[in-house]
Tab-separated table of C-alpha atoms and ligand atoms in Angstrom:
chain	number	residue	atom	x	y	z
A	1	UNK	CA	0.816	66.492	2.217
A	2	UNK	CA	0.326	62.901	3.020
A	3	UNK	CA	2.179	60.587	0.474
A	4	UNK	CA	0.367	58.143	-1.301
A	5	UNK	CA	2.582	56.468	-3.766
A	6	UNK	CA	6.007	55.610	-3.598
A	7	UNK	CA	9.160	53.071	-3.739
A	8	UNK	CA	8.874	50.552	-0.850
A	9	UNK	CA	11.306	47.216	-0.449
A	10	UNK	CA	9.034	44.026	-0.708
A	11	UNK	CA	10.206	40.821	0.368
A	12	UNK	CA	8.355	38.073	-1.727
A	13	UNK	CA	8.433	33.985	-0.875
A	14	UNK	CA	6.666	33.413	-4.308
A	15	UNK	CA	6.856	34.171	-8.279
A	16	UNK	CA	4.026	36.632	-7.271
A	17	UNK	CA	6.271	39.496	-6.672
A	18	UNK	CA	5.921	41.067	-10.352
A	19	UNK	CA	2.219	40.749	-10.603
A	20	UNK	CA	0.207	43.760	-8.440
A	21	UNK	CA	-1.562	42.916	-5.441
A	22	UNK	CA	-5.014	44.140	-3.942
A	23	UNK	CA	-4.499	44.617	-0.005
A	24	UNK	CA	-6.973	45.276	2.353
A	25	UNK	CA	-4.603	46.158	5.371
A	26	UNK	CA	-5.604	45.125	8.772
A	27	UNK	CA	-4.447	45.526	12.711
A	28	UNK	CA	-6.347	42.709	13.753
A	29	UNK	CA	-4.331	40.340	15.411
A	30	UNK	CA	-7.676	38.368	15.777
A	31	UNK	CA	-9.312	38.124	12.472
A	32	UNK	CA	-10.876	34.942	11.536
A	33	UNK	CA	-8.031	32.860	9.452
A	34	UNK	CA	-9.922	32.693	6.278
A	35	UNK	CA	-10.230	36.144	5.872
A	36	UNK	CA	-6.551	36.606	6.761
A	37	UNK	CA	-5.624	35.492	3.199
A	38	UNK	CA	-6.848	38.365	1.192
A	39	UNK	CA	-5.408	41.275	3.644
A	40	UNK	CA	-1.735	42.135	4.590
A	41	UNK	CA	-1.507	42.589	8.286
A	42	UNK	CA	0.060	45.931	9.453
A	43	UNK	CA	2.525	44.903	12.347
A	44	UNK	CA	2.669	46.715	15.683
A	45	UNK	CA	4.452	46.143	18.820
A	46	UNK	CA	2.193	43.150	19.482
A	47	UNK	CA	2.571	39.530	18.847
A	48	UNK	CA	2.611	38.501	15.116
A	49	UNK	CA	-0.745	36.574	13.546
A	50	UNK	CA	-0.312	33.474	11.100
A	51	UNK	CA	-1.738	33.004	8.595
A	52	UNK	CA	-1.723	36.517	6.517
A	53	UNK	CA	-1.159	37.018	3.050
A	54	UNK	CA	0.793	39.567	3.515
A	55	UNK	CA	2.835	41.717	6.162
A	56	UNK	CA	3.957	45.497	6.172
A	57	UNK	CA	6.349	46.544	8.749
A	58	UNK	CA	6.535	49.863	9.634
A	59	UNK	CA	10.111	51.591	9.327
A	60	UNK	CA	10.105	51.840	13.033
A	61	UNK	CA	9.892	48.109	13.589
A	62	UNK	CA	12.388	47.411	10.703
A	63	UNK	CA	14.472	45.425	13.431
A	64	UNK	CA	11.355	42.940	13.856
A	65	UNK	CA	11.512	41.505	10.152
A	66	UNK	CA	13.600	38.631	11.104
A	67	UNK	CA	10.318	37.184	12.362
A	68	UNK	CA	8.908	36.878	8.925
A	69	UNK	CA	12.432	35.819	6.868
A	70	UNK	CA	11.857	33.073	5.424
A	71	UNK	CA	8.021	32.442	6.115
A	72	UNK	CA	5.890	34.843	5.144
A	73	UNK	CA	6.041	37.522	2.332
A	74	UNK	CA	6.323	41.195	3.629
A	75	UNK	CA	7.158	45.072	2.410
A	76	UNK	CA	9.292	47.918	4.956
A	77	UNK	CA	7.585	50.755	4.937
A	78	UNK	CA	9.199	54.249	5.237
A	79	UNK	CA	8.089	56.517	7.602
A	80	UNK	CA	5.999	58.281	4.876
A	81	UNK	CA	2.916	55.454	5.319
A	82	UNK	CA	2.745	55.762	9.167
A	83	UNK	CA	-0.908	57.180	8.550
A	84	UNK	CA	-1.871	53.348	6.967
A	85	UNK	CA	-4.657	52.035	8.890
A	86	UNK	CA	-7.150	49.307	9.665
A	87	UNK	CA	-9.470	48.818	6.064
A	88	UNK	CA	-7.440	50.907	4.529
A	89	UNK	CA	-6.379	49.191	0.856
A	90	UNK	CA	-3.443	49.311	-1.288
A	91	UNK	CA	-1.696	48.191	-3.917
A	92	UNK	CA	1.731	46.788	-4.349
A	93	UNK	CA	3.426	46.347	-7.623
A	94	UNK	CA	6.819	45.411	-7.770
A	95	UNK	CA	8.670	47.473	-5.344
A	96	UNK	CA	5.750	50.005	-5.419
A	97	UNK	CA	3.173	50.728	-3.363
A	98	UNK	CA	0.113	53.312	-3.842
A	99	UNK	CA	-2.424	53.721	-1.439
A	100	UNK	CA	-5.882	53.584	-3.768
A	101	UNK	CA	-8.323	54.054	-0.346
A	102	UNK	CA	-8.225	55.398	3.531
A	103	UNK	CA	-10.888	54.511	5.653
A	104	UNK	CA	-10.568	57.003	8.196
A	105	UNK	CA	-10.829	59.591	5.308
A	106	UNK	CA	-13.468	61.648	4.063
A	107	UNK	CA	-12.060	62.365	0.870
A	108	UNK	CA	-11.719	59.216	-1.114
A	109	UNK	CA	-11.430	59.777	-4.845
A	110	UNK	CA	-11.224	56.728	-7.538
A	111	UNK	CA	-9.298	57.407	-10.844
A	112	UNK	CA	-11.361	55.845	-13.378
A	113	UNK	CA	-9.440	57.013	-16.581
A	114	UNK	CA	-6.528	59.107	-17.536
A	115	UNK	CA	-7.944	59.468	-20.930
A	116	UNK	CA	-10.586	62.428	-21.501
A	117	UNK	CA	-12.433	64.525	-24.271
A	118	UNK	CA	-11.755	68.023	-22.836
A	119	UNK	CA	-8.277	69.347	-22.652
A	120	UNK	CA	-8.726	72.099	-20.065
A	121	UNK	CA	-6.769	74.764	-19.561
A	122	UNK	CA	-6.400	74.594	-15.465
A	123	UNK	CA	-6.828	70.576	-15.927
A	124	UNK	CA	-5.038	68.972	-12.793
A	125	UNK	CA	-4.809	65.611	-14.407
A	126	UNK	CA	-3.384	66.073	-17.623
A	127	UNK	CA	-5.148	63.260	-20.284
A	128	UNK	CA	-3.623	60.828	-21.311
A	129	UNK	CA	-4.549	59.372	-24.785
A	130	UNK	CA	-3.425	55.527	-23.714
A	131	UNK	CA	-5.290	52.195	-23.375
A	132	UNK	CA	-5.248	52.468	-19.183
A	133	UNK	CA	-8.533	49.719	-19.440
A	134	UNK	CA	-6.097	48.253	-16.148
A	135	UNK	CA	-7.336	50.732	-14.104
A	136	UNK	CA	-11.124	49.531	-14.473
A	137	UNK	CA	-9.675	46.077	-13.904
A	138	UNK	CA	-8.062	47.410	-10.575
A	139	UNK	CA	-11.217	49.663	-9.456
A	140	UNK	CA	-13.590	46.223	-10.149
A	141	UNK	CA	-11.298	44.438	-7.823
A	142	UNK	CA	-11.399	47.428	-5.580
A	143	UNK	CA	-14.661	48.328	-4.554
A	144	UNK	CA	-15.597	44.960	-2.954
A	145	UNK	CA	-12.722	45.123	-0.714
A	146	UNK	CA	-14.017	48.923	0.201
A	147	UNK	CA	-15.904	48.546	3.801
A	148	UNK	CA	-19.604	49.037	3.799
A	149	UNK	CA	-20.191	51.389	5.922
A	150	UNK	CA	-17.418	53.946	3.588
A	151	UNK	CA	-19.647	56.866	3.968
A	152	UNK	CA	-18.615	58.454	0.486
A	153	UNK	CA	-16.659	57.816	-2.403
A	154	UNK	CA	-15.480	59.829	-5.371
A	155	UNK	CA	-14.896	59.318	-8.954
A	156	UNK	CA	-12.932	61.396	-11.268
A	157	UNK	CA	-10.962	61.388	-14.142
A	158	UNK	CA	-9.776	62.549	-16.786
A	159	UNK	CA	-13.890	62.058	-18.336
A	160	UNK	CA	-15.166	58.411	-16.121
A	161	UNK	CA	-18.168	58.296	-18.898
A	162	UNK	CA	-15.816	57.371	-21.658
A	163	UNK	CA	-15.703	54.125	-20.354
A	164	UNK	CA	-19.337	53.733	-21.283
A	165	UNK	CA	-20.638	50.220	-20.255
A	166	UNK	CA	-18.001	49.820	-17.957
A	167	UNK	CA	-18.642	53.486	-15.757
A	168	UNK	CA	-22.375	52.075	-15.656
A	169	UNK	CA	-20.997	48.494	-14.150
A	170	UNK	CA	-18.907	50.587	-11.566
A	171	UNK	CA	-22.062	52.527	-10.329
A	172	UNK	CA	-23.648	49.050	-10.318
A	173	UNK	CA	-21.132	47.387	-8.234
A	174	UNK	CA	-21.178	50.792	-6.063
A	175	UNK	CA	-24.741	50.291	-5.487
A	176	UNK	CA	-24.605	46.133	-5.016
A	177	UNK	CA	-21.656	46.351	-2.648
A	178	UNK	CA	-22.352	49.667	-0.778
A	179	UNK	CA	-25.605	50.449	-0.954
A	180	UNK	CA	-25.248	52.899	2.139
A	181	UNK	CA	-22.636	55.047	0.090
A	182	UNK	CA	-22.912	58.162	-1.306
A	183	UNK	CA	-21.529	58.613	-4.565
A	184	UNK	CA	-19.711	61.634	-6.147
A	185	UNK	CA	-18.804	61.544	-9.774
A	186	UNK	CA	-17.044	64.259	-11.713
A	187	UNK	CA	-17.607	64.440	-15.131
A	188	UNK	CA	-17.938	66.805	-17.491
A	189	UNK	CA	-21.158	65.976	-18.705
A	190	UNK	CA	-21.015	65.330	-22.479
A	191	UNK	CA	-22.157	61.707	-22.236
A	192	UNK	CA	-25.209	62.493	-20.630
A	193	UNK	CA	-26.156	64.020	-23.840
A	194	UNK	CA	-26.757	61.269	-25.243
A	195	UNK	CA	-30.413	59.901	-24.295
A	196	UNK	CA	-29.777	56.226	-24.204
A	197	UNK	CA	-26.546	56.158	-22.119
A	198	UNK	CA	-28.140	59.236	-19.303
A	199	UNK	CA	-31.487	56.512	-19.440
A	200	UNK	CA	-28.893	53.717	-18.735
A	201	UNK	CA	-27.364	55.684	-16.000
A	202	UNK	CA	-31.069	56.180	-14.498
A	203	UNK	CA	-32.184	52.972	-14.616
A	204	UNK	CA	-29.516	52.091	-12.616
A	205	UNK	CA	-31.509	53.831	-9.788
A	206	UNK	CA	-28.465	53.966	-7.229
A	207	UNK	CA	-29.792	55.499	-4.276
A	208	UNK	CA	-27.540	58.694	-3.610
A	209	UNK	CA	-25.319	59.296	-6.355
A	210	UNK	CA	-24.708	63.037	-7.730
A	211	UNK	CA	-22.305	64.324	-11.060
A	212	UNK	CA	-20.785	67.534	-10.701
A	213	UNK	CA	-20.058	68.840	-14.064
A	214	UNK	CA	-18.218	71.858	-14.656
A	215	UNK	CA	-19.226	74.927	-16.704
A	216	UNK	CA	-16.839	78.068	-16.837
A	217	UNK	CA	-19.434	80.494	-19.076
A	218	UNK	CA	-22.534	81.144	-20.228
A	219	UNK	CA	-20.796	82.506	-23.210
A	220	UNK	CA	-20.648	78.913	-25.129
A	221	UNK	CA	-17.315	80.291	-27.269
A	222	UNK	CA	-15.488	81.314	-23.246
A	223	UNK	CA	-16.445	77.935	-22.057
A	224	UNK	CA	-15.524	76.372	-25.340
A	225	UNK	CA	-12.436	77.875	-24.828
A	226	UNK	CA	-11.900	77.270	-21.640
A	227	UNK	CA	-11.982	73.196	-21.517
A	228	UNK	CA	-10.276	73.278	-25.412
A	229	UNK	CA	-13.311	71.446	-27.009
A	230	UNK	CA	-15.500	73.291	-29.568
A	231	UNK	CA	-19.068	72.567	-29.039
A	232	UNK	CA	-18.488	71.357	-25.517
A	233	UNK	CA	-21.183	73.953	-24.050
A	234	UNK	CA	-24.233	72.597	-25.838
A	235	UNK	CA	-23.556	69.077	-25.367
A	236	UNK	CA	-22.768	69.971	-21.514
A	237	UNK	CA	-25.930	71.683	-21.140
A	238	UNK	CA	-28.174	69.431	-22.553
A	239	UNK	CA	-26.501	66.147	-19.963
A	240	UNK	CA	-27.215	68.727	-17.149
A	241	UNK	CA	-31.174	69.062	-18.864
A	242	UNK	CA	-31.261	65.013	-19.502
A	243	UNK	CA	-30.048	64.443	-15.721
A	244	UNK	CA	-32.734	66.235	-14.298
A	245	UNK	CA	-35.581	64.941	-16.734
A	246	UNK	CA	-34.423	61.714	-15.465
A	247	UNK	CA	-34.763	62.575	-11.578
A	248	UNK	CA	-31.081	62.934	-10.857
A	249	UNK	CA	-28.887	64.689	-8.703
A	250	UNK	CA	-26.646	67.551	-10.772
A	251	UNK	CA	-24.196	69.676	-9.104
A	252	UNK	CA	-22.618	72.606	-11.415
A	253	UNK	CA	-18.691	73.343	-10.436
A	254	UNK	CA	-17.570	76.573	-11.562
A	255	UNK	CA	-13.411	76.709	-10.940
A	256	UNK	CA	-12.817	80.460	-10.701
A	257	UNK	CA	-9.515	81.852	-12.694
A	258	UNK	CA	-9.158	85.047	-14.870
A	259	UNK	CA	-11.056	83.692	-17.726
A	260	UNK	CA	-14.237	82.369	-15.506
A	261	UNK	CA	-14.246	85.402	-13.551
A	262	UNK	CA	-14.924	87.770	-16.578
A	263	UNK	CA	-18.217	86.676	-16.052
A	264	UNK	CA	-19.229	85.112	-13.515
A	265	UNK	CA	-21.818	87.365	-12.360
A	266	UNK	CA	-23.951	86.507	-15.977
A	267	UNK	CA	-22.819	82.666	-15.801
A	268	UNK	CA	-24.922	82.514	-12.214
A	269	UNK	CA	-27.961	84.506	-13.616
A	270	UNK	CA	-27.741	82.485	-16.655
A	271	UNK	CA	-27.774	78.853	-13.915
A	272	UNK	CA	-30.381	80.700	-12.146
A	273	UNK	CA	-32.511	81.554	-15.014
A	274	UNK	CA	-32.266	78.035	-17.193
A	275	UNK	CA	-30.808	75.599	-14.865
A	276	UNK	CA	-32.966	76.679	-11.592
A	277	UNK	CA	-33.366	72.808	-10.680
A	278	UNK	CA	-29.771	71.715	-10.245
A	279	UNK	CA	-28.720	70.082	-6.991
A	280	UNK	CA	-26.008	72.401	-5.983
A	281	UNK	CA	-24.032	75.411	-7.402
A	282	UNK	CA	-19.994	75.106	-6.064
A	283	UNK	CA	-17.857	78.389	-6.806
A	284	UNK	CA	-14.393	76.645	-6.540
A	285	UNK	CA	-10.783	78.476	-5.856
A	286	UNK	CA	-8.127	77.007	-8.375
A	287	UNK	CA	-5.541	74.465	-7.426
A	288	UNK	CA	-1.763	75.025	-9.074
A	289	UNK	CA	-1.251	71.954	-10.404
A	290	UNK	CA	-0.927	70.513	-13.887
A	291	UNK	CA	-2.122	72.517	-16.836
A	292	UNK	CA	-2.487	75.359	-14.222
A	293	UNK	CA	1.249	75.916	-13.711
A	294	UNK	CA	1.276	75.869	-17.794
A	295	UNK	CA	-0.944	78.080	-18.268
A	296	UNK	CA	-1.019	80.612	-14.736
A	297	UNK	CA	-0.308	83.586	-17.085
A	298	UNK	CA	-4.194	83.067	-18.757
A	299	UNK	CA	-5.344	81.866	-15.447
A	300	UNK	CA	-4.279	83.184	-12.192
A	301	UNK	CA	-6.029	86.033	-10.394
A	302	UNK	CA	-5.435	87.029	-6.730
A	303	UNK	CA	-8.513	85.432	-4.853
A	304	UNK	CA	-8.598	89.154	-3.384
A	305	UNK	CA	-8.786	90.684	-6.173
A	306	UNK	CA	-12.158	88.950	-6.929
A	307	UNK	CA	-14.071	88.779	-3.788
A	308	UNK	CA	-16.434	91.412	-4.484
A	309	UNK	CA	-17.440	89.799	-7.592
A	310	UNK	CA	-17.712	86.426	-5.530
A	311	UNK	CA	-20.348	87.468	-3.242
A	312	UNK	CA	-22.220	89.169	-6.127
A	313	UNK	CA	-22.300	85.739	-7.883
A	314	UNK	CA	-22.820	84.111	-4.448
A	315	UNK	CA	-25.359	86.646	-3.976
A	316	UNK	CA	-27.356	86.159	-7.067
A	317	UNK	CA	-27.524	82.038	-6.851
A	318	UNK	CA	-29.002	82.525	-3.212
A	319	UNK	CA	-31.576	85.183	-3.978
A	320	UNK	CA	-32.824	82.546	-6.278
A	321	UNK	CA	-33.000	80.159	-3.658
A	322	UNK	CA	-30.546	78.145	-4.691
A	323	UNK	CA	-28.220	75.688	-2.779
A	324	UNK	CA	-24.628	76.950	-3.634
A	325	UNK	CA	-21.170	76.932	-1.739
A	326	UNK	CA	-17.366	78.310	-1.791
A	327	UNK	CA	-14.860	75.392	-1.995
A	328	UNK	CA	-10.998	75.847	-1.527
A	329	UNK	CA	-10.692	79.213	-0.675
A	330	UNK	CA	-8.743	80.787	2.392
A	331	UNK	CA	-10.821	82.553	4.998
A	332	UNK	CA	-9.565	85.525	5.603
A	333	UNK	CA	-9.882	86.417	1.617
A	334	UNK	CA	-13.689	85.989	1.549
A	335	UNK	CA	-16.042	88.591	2.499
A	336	UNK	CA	-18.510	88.016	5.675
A	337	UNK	CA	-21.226	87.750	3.097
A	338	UNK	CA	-19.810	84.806	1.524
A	339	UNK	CA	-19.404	83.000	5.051
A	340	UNK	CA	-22.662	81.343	4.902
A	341	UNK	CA	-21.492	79.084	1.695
A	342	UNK	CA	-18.020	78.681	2.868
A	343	UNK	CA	-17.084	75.052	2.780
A	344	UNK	CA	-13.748	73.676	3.959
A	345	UNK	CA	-13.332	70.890	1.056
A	346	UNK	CA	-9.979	70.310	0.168
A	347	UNK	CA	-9.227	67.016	0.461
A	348	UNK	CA	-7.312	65.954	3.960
A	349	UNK	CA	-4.263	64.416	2.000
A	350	UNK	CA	-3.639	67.680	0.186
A	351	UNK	CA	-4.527	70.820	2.153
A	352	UNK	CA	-1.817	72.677	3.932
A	353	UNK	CA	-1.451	76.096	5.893
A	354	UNK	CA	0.716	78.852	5.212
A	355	UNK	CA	3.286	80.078	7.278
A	356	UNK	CA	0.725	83.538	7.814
A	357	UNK	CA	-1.474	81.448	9.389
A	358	UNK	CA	0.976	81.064	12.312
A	359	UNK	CA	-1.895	82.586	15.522
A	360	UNK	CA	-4.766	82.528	13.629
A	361	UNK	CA	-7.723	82.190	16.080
A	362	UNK	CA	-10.227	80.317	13.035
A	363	UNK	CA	-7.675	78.288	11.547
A	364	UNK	CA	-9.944	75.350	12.221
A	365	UNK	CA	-12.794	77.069	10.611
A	366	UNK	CA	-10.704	77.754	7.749
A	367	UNK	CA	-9.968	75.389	4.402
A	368	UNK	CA	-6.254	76.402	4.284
A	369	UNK	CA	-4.773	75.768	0.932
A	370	UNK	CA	-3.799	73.267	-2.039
A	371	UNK	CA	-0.607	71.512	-1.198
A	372	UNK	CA	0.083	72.858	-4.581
A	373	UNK	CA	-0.522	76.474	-3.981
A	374	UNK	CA	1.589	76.490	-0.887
A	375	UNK	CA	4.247	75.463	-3.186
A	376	UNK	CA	4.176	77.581	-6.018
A	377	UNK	CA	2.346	80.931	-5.352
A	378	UNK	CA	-0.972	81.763	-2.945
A	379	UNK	CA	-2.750	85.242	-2.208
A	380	UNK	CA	-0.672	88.677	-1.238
A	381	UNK	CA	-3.706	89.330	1.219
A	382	UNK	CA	-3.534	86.178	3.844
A	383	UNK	CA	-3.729	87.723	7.033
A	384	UNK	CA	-4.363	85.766	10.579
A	385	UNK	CA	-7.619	86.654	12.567
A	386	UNK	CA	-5.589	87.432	15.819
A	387	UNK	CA	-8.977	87.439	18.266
B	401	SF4	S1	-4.554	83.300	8.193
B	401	SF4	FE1	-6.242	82.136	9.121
B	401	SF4	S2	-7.975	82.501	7.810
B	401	SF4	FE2	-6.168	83.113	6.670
B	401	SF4	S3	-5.594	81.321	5.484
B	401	SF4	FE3	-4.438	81.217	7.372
B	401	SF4	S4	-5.708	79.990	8.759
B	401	SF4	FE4	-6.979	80.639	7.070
């Protein structure tokens, strides 16, 4: 599991050294000086370029700080950040550093709040009922250091639509500064509910941008339930029914656990039947972190033990035609019928193998596992393809 926050020491010249600092990093010795002054250069073996605002020295060329004593401000970084590349961006706050963006990654996600309306039961970021406005600060000095041609970018939550008027200026600036960029935004829907803000949101009139919102029944008490907010279904339903009157892009996420499972069969005929026009269907495996852990009693059910009923529900979404897929599971616990909609998804930074996997011929077909499942409990039935 890569490491993406963490205690670094930072050697400042100036007073600056308490207030946080936006870095694009860079490894080019030959960048034109005035754009030197916004990016921290990573050193390497090579000669040293003036002129930076900042340097990072990786631990391995500790011995080279000397250089930069006295001139310039710089941060050692442990071994942990040797994946930091060119564009990449972070942020450094006192003796902290957290890396907010990779651009050699796929799997960018943006935290746009902490705080959220649901309270799920599997939630992997725990809300957080606190005034965390700083992060929008941070993301609106983000995203025009991101490069342009960042393929995708992510943004999740806790719920990004409580921020209103300030989500809709972040898919503005997404679509002013990277217009090339798809856009991926998890939400859970509720927001959309209401006319005016989904007709905001489509006026906007980004040119690739999809929500996945998540629904775990078509019972509206289960899925009630399920994300700890009565009358969550209806309002969920009708933001998936405004999206689509509007033109835009809706993918449903169904996380599969013991409660979802109960029926998951009738929650894809009940898609199928009323929500036909949706984007994309994604049955997802769980990941153990958070609420999960809390809660694994309610929630966890041996993947195995539920194939079968995954490639029924698989089964019924595509004989409807519809455009579905299986995200996070291992496979060698999926049946060859599923194969079609396998996906390997889980993002680079957190997916892991297990020691079973040791020979497994289609390891690099497979998505492996959560960080967090490797951890704390995965399937009984993980068995390496041997030929
Ligand atoms: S044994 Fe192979 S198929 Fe199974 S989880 Fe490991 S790598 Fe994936």
């Amino acid at each position: 599991m890569l490491k993406l926050a963490g205690k670094v020491r930072r050697i400042q010249l100036t007073e600056v050294q308490d207030r946080p600092l936006l870095l694009q990093v860079s490894t080019n010795p030959v960048l034109p000086k005035v754009m030197r002054a916004t990016r921290a250069f990573l050193m390497s073996d090579g000669e040293l370029p003036e002129g930076y605002q900042h340097y990072l020295i990786p631990a391995s060329l500790e011995w080279r700080a000397g250089e930069l004593e006295g001139k310039s401000s710089f941060t050692l970084l442990p071994d942990d950040y040797d994946y930091l590349g060119n564009e990449d961006i972070i942020r450094l706050d006192g003796q902290a550093i957290r890396v907010l963006f990779r651009a050699n990654s796929g799997h960018n996600s943006l935290l746009v709040t902490e705080q959220c309306n649901h309270y799920c039961l599997m939630c992997s970021q725990p809300p957080k009922n606190v005034d965390d406005s700083w992060i929008l600060n941070e993301l609106e000095a983000l995203i025009p250091l991101i490069p342009r041609d960042t393929p995708e970018v992510g943004f999740s939550g806790g719920e990004p639509t409580l921020a209103k008027d300030r989500f809709i200026n972040l898919i503005r600036m997404m679509k002013s500064y990277l217009p090339r960029t798809v856009v991926h935004v998890l939400s859970n829907g509720r927001a959309f509910a209401d006319e005016h803000f989904s007709q905001q949101y489509a006026e906007l009139d980004h040119p690739d941008i999809m929500v996945g919102i998540p629904l775990y029944s078509d019972d509206p008490s289960l899925h009630d339930y399920i994300v700890q907010a009565p009358g969550a279904f209806q309002e969920t339903v009708q933001g998936i029914l405004n999206l689509k009157r509007l033109g835009q892009k809706v993918e449903i996420r169904i996380v599969l656990h013991k409660q979802s499972i109960s029926r998951l069969p009738q929650l894809c005929e009940y898609i199928a039947r009323n929500l036909l026009f949706v984007d994309h269907v994604t049955l997802m495996g769980l990941e153990m972190i958070g609420f999960t852990r809390a809660n694994l009693d309610e929630l966890w059910i041996d993947p195995v033990d539920y194939r079968d009923i995954l490639s029924e529900a698989v089964a019924i979404l595509a004989a409807y035609r519809m455009n579905v897929s299986v995200y996070n599971h291992p496979l060698c616990i999926v049946n060859n019928d599923v194969l079609p909609y396998y996906r390997k998804s889980i993002s680079d930074w957190k997916n892991e193998y297990v020691p079973e996997c040791e020979g497994c011929v289609r390891k690099s077909e497979c998505g492996g596992f959560f960080s967090s499942g490797v951890r704390n409990g995965y399937s009984r039935a993980i068995m390496p393809f041997l030929k």
